[in-house]
CSV table of C-alpha atoms and ligand atoms in Angstrom, one decimal:
chain,number,residue,atom,x,y,z
A,1,UNK,CA,109.7,88.5,91.4
A,2,UNK,CA,106.5,87.7,93.3
A,3,UNK,CA,106.2,86.3,96.9
A,4,UNK,CA,105.0,82.8,97.2
A,5,UNK,CA,101.8,82.5,99.4
A,6,UNK,CA,102.5,81.0,102.8
A,7,UNK,CA,99.8,80.4,105.5
A,8,UNK,CA,101.2,80.2,109.1
A,9,UNK,CA,99.4,80.4,112.5
A,10,UNK,CA,98.8,83.9,113.8
A,11,UNK,CA,99.5,84.4,117.5
A,12,UNK,CA,96.2,86.3,118.1
A,13,UNK,CA,94.3,83.2,117.0
A,14,UNK,CA,96.0,81.0,119.6
A,15,UNK,CA,96.3,83.4,122.6
A,16,UNK,CA,93.6,83.3,125.2
A,17,UNK,CA,90.9,85.9,124.5
A,18,UNK,CA,91.5,87.5,127.9
A,19,UNK,CA,95.3,87.6,127.6
A,20,UNK,CA,96.4,91.2,127.9
A,21,UNK,CA,98.7,90.9,124.8
A,22,UNK,CA,95.7,89.7,122.8
A,23,UNK,CA,93.6,92.6,124.0
A,24,UNK,CA,96.3,95.0,123.2
A,25,UNK,CA,96.8,93.5,119.7
A,26,UNK,CA,93.0,93.7,119.0
A,27,UNK,CA,93.3,97.5,119.8
A,28,UNK,CA,96.3,97.6,117.5
A,29,UNK,CA,94.2,96.0,114.7
A,30,UNK,CA,91.9,99.1,114.7
A,31,UNK,CA,95.0,101.2,114.1
A,32,UNK,CA,96.3,98.8,111.4
A,33,UNK,CA,92.9,99.0,109.7
A,34,UNK,CA,93.2,102.8,109.7
A,35,UNK,CA,96.7,102.8,108.3
A,36,UNK,CA,95.6,100.4,105.6
A,37,UNK,CA,92.5,102.6,104.9
A,38,UNK,CA,90.3,99.5,104.9
A,39,UNK,CA,87.0,101.2,105.9
A,40,UNK,CA,87.4,103.6,103.0
A,41,UNK,CA,88.4,100.8,100.6
A,42,UNK,CA,85.3,98.8,101.5
A,43,UNK,CA,83.1,101.9,101.4
A,44,UNK,CA,84.4,102.6,97.9
A,45,UNK,CA,83.8,99.1,96.8
A,46,UNK,CA,80.2,99.3,98.1
A,47,UNK,CA,79.3,102.8,96.9
A,48,UNK,CA,77.0,101.6,94.1
A,49,UNK,CA,75.5,98.7,96.0
A,50,UNK,CA,71.8,98.5,96.8
A,51,UNK,CA,71.4,99.3,100.5
A,52,UNK,CA,71.6,95.9,102.3
A,53,UNK,CA,69.0,94.8,104.8
A,54,UNK,CA,71.1,91.9,106.0
A,55,UNK,CA,74.9,92.1,106.3
A,56,UNK,CA,77.0,89.1,107.4
A,57,UNK,CA,80.6,89.8,108.4
A,58,UNK,CA,82.9,86.7,108.6
A,59,UNK,CA,85.8,86.8,111.1
A,60,UNK,CA,84.4,90.2,112.3
A,61,UNK,CA,86.6,90.6,115.4
A,62,UNK,CA,85.3,93.5,117.5
A,63,UNK,CA,83.0,94.8,114.8
A,64,UNK,CA,84.5,98.3,114.8
A,65,UNK,CA,85.7,98.1,111.2
A,66,UNK,CA,82.2,97.6,109.9
A,67,UNK,CA,80.9,100.3,112.2
A,68,UNK,CA,83.3,102.7,110.4
A,69,UNK,CA,82.0,101.5,107.1
A,70,UNK,CA,78.3,102.0,107.9
A,71,UNK,CA,79.0,105.4,109.4
A,72,UNK,CA,80.2,106.7,106.0
A,73,UNK,CA,77.6,109.2,104.8
A,74,UNK,CA,78.2,108.5,101.2
A,75,UNK,CA,76.7,105.0,101.5
A,76,UNK,CA,73.3,106.4,102.7
A,77,UNK,CA,72.3,103.1,104.2
A,78,UNK,CA,69.2,103.1,106.4
A,79,UNK,CA,70.0,100.2,108.8
A,80,UNK,CA,68.9,96.6,108.9
A,81,UNK,CA,70.4,93.5,110.5
A,82,UNK,CA,74.1,92.7,111.0
A,83,UNK,CA,75.3,89.2,111.8
A,84,UNK,CA,78.8,89.0,113.1
A,85,UNK,CA,80.5,85.6,112.8
A,86,UNK,CA,83.7,85.0,114.6
A,87,UNK,CA,85.2,82.2,116.7
A,88,UNK,CA,85.4,84.6,119.6
A,89,UNK,CA,82.7,87.0,120.9
A,90,UNK,CA,84.4,90.3,120.8
A,91,UNK,CA,81.7,93.0,120.0
A,92,UNK,CA,81.4,95.3,123.0
A,93,UNK,CA,78.2,96.8,124.3
A,94,UNK,CA,79.4,100.2,123.2
A,95,UNK,CA,79.9,99.0,119.6
A,96,UNK,CA,76.5,97.4,119.6
A,97,UNK,CA,74.9,100.6,120.9
A,98,UNK,CA,76.6,102.6,118.2
A,99,UNK,CA,75.2,100.3,115.5
A,100,UNK,CA,71.7,100.5,117.1
A,101,UNK,CA,71.9,104.3,117.1
A,102,UNK,CA,72.3,104.1,113.3
A,103,UNK,CA,69.3,101.8,112.9
A,104,UNK,CA,71.1,98.4,112.8
A,105,UNK,CA,70.1,95.4,114.9
A,106,UNK,CA,73.2,93.4,115.8
A,107,UNK,CA,73.3,89.6,116.2
A,108,UNK,CA,76.4,87.5,116.6
A,109,UNK,CA,77.4,83.9,116.3
A,110,UNK,CA,80.5,82.5,118.1
A,111,UNK,CA,81.3,79.9,115.5
A,112,UNK,CA,83.8,78.7,112.9
A,113,UNK,CA,82.9,80.7,109.7
A,114,UNK,CA,82.9,77.7,107.4
A,115,UNK,CA,80.6,75.7,109.7
A,116,UNK,CA,78.3,78.6,110.1
A,117,UNK,CA,78.1,79.3,106.4
A,118,UNK,CA,77.4,75.7,105.5
A,119,UNK,CA,74.4,75.8,107.9
A,120,UNK,CA,73.0,79.2,106.6
A,121,UNK,CA,70.1,79.1,104.1
A,122,UNK,CA,71.2,79.5,100.5
A,123,UNK,CA,70.6,82.9,98.8
A,124,UNK,CA,69.8,84.6,102.1
A,125,UNK,CA,72.3,87.4,102.5
A,126,UNK,CA,72.4,90.8,100.7
A,127,UNK,CA,76.0,91.6,101.6
A,128,UNK,CA,78.7,89.4,103.0
A,129,UNK,CA,82.0,91.0,104.1
A,130,UNK,CA,85.4,89.8,105.2
A,131,UNK,CA,88.2,92.1,106.3
A,132,UNK,CA,91.6,90.7,107.1
A,133,UNK,CA,90.0,87.3,107.4
A,134,UNK,CA,90.3,85.2,104.2
A,135,UNK,CA,94.1,85.1,104.4
A,136,UNK,CA,93.8,82.7,107.4
A,137,UNK,CA,92.9,79.9,105.1
A,138,UNK,CA,94.8,77.5,102.9
A,139,UNK,CA,93.5,77.2,99.3
A,140,UNK,CA,91.3,74.1,99.8
A,141,UNK,CA,89.5,75.6,102.9
A,142,UNK,CA,89.2,78.9,101.1
A,143,UNK,CA,87.7,77.3,98.0
A,144,UNK,CA,85.1,75.7,100.2
A,145,UNK,CA,84.4,78.9,102.1
A,146,UNK,CA,84.0,80.9,98.9
A,147,UNK,CA,81.7,78.3,97.4
A,148,UNK,CA,79.5,78.5,100.5
A,149,UNK,CA,79.6,82.3,100.4
A,150,UNK,CA,78.7,82.3,96.6
A,151,UNK,CA,75.6,80.2,97.3
A,152,UNK,CA,74.4,82.6,100.0
A,153,UNK,CA,75.5,86.1,99.2
A,154,UNK,CA,74.2,88.5,96.5
A,155,UNK,CA,77.3,90.6,97.1
A,156,UNK,CA,80.5,89.5,98.6
A,157,UNK,CA,83.3,92.0,99.4
A,158,UNK,CA,86.7,91.2,100.9
A,159,UNK,CA,89.6,93.4,101.9
A,160,UNK,CA,92.7,91.5,102.6
A,161,UNK,CA,96.5,92.1,103.0
A,162,UNK,CA,98.2,92.5,99.7
A,163,UNK,CA,101.1,90.0,99.3
A,164,UNK,CA,103.8,92.3,98.1
A,165,UNK,CA,107.3,93.4,99.2
A,166,UNK,CA,105.9,96.9,99.9
A,167,UNK,CA,103.3,95.5,102.3
A,168,UNK,CA,106.0,93.3,104.0
A,169,UNK,CA,108.1,96.5,104.5
A,170,UNK,CA,105.0,98.3,105.8
A,171,UNK,CA,104.3,95.5,108.3
A,172,UNK,CA,107.9,95.6,109.6
A,173,UNK,CA,107.3,99.3,110.6
A,174,UNK,CA,104.3,98.7,112.8
A,175,UNK,CA,106.5,99.0,115.9
A,176,UNK,CA,106.9,102.7,115.0
A,177,UNK,CA,103.1,103.3,115.6
A,178,UNK,CA,103.3,101.4,118.9
A,179,UNK,CA,102.0,98.0,117.9
A,180,UNK,CA,102.9,95.1,120.3
A,181,UNK,CA,104.9,92.0,119.5
A,182,UNK,CA,101.8,90.0,118.7
A,183,UNK,CA,100.6,92.6,116.1
A,184,UNK,CA,104.1,92.9,114.6
A,185,UNK,CA,104.4,89.1,114.2
A,186,UNK,CA,100.9,88.6,112.8
A,187,UNK,CA,101.2,91.5,110.4
A,188,UNK,CA,104.2,89.9,108.6
A,189,UNK,CA,102.5,86.5,108.7
A,190,UNK,CA,99.3,88.0,107.3
A,191,UNK,CA,101.0,89.7,104.4
A,192,UNK,CA,102.8,86.5,103.4
A,193,UNK,CA,99.4,84.8,103.5
A,194,UNK,CA,97.7,87.6,101.6
A,195,UNK,CA,96.7,87.8,98.0
A,196,UNK,CA,97.8,89.3,94.7
A,197,UNK,CA,96.6,89.4,91.1
A,198,UNK,CA,93.3,87.5,90.6
A,199,UNK,CA,94.0,84.7,93.1
A,200,UNK,CA,90.6,85.0,94.9
A,201,UNK,CA,88.7,85.2,91.6
A,202,UNK,CA,90.4,81.9,90.6
A,203,UNK,CA,89.0,80.2,93.8
A,204,UNK,CA,85.5,81.6,93.4
A,205,UNK,CA,83.1,79.1,91.8
A,206,UNK,CA,83.0,79.9,88.1
A,207,UNK,CA,79.3,78.8,87.8
A,208,UNK,CA,78.0,81.1,90.5
A,209,UNK,CA,76.8,83.9,88.1
A,210,UNK,CA,78.6,86.6,90.1
A,211,UNK,CA,80.5,89.4,88.3
A,212,UNK,CA,84.0,89.5,89.8
A,213,UNK,CA,86.4,92.4,90.4
A,214,UNK,CA,89.8,92.1,92.1
A,215,UNK,CA,92.4,94.8,92.5
A,216,UNK,CA,95.2,96.3,94.6
A,217,UNK,CA,93.7,99.0,96.9
A,218,UNK,CA,95.5,101.6,98.9
A,219,UNK,CA,99.2,100.9,99.7
A,220,UNK,CA,98.8,97.6,101.4
A,221,UNK,CA,95.4,96.1,100.7
A,222,UNK,CA,93.8,93.7,98.1
A,223,UNK,CA,90.1,94.0,97.4
A,224,UNK,CA,87.8,91.3,95.9
A,225,UNK,CA,84.2,92.0,94.9
A,226,UNK,CA,81.7,89.4,93.7
A,227,UNK,CA,78.3,90.8,92.6
A,228,UNK,CA,75.4,88.5,91.6
A,229,UNK,CA,74.6,89.5,88.0
B,301,SAM,C1,92.9,89.6,111.9
B,301,SAM,S1,91.4,89.5,112.7
B,301,SAM,C2,90.3,90.6,111.8
B,301,SAM,C3,89.1,91.0,112.6
B,301,SAM,C4,88.3,92.1,111.9
B,301,SAM,N1,87.8,91.6,110.7
B,301,SAM,C5,89.0,93.4,111.7
B,301,SAM,O1,89.4,93.7,110.6
B,301,SAM,O2,89.3,94.1,112.7
B,301,SAM,C6,90.8,87.9,112.2
B,301,SAM,C7,89.5,87.4,112.9
B,301,SAM,O3,89.1,86.2,112.4
B,301,SAM,C8,88.7,85.3,113.4
B,301,SAM,N2,88.8,84.0,112.9
B,301,SAM,C9,89.9,83.3,112.6
B,301,SAM,N3,89.6,82.1,112.1
B,301,SAM,C10,88.3,82.0,112.1
B,301,SAM,C11,87.4,81.0,111.7
B,301,SAM,N4,87.8,79.8,111.2
B,301,SAM,N5,86.0,81.2,111.9
B,301,SAM,C12,85.6,82.4,112.4
B,301,SAM,N6,86.4,83.4,112.8
B,301,SAM,C13,87.7,83.2,112.7
B,301,SAM,C14,89.6,85.7,114.6
B,301,SAM,O4,89.0,85.3,115.8
B,301,SAM,C15,89.7,87.2,114.4
B,301,SAM,O5,88.8,87.9,115.1
């Protein structure tokens, strides 16, 4: 029996940016990404990609997940430009400096991702990424977002919560690694809004000319790759 997809508000999206519970939950998110193995999953999905000169990350949060991806020696990327898009400005000076040290120039837009995408020039992005972000959207918004991404990105890779009973069980255990009430609530909501099977492929525009892959990754994640043929 499969879980029906259900999108509900996450507390982190409504708490004030400076609320201590939100700050703590953002730090928890780094741990959650580690437990899920998301940097490794993204790096594996990107291992055969041409080194990108321009990366856009949608719903990037504090940027530390992408930092852990570009630090992977196996990718052998030389640097370039990174554009972080998020409704909140969360990338610290230290994180920016760590990117700069690896040859990346960091830019950021405090914007709604869909609005930002619709204003970006078509065909302009080597690599577009989303980590724990697409699940925020109901299908109609997600269809619009993926259509805009398809028109702009040569390669689009997303790593999202897997909607499965195992992932629900995992999210119920986050208290055991010290995650706060916001993180514990949002983890369960995120899994229920997550993806399974080929649900993202079904929403990607069929005429885009991208080759699609979609698969369960690690214990709790769901990976989607669209590569322009
Ligand atoms: C669960 S967090 C993931 C952050 C980051 N990708 C990570 O893995 O650490 C989701 C992020 O999406 C951002 N977000 C939610 N809705 C958004 C929207 N419509 N446009 C831009 N950013 C949004 C939130 O501010 C938050 O930083």
